[in-house]
mmCIF file of C-alpha atoms in Angstrom:
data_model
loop_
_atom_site.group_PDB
_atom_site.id
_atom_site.type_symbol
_atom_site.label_atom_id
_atom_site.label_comp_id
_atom_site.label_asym_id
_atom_site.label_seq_id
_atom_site.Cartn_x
_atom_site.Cartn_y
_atom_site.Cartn_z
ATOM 1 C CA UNK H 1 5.502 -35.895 65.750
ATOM 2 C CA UNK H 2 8.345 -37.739 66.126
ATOM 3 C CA UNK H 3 10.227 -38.851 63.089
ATOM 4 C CA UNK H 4 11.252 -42.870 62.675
ATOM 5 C CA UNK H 5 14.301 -44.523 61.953
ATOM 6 C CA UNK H 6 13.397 -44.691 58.627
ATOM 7 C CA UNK H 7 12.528 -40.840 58.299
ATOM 8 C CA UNK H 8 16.367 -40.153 59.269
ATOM 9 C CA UNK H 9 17.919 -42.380 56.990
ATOM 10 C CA UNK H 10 15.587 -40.577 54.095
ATOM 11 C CA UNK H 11 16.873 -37.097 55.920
ATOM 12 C CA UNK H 12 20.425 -38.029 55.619
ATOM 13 C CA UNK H 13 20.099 -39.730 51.740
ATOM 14 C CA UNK H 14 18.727 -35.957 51.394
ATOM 15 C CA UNK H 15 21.243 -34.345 52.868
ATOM 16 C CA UNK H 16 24.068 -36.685 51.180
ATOM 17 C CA UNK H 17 22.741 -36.209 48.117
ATOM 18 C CA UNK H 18 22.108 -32.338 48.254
ATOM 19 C CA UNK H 19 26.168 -32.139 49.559
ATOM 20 C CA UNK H 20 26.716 -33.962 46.482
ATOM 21 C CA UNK H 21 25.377 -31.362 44.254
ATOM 22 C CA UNK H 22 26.742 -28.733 46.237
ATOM 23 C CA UNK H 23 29.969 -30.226 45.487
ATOM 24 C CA UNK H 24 29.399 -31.001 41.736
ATOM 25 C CA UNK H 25 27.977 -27.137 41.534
ATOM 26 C CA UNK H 26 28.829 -24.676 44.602
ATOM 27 C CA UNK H 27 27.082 -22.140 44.403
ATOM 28 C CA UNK H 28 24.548 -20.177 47.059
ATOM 29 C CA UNK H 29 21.239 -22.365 45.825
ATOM 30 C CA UNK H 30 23.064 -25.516 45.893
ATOM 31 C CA UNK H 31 24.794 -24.547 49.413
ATOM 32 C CA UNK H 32 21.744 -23.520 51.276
ATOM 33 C CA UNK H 33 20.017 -26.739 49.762
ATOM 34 C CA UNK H 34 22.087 -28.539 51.287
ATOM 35 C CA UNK H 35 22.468 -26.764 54.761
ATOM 36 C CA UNK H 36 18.934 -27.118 55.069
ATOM 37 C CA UNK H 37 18.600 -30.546 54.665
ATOM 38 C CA UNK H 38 21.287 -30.995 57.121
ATOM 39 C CA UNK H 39 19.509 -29.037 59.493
ATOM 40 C CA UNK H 40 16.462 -31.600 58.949
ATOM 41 C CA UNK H 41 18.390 -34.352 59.361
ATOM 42 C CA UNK H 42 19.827 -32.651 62.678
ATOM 43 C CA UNK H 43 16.721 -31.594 63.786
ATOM 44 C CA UNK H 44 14.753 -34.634 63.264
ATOM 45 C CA UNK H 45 17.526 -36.938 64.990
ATOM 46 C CA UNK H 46 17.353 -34.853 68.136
ATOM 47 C CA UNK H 47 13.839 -34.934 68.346
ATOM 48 C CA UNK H 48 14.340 -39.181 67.787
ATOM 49 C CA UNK H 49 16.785 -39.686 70.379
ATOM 50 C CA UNK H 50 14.842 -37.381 72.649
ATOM 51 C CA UNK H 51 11.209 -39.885 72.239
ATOM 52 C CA UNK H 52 13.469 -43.155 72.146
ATOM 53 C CA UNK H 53 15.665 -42.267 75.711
ATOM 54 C CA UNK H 54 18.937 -42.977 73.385
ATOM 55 C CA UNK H 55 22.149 -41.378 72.577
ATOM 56 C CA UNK H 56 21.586 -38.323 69.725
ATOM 57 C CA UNK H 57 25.259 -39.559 68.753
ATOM 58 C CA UNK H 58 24.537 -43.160 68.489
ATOM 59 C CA UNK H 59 21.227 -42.293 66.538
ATOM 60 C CA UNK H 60 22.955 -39.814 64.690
ATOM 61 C CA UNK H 61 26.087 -42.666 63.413
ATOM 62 C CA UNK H 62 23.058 -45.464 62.886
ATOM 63 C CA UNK H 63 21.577 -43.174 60.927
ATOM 64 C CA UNK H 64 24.470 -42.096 58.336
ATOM 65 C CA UNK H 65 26.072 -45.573 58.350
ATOM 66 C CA UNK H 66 22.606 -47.190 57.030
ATOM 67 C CA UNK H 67 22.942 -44.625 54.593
ATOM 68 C CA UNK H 68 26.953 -44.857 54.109
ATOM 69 C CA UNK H 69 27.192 -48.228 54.158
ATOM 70 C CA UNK H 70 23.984 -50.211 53.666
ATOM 71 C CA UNK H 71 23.908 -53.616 54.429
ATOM 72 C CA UNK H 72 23.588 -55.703 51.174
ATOM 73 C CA UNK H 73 20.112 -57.262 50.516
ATOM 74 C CA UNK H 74 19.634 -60.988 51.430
ATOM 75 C CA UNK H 75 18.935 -63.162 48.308
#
């Protein structure tokens, strides 16, 4: 199945947030948390770009800057 846009942004907050912890507490858990979730994230935007006929790169860079740098809600 392939995964939506939004699916990758909610891989990457995952993997974001499991480097995070892996940061606050390295350790082997915490470490292969996060490596895992980064493989998700990797795996899922191949298999994106792949359905959609686009860049994995340009996916990849939408993906983490939505979750980087989200644009600010309207009011």
């Amino acid at each position: 199945m392939a995964h939506t846009f939004e699916d990758l942004v909610k891989l990457e907050a995952a993997a974001e947030e499991a480097h995070a912890a892996y940061t606050a507490s390295p350790d082997d858990d915490t470490r292969a948390a996060w490596l895992a979730a980064a493989d998700a994230f990797q795996a899922a935007v191949v298999e994106h770009a792949a359905a959609e006929g686009k860049s994995r790169y340009e996916v990849e860079m939408a993906a983490k800057k939505a979750v980087r740098h989200p644009e600010p809600e309207a009011a």
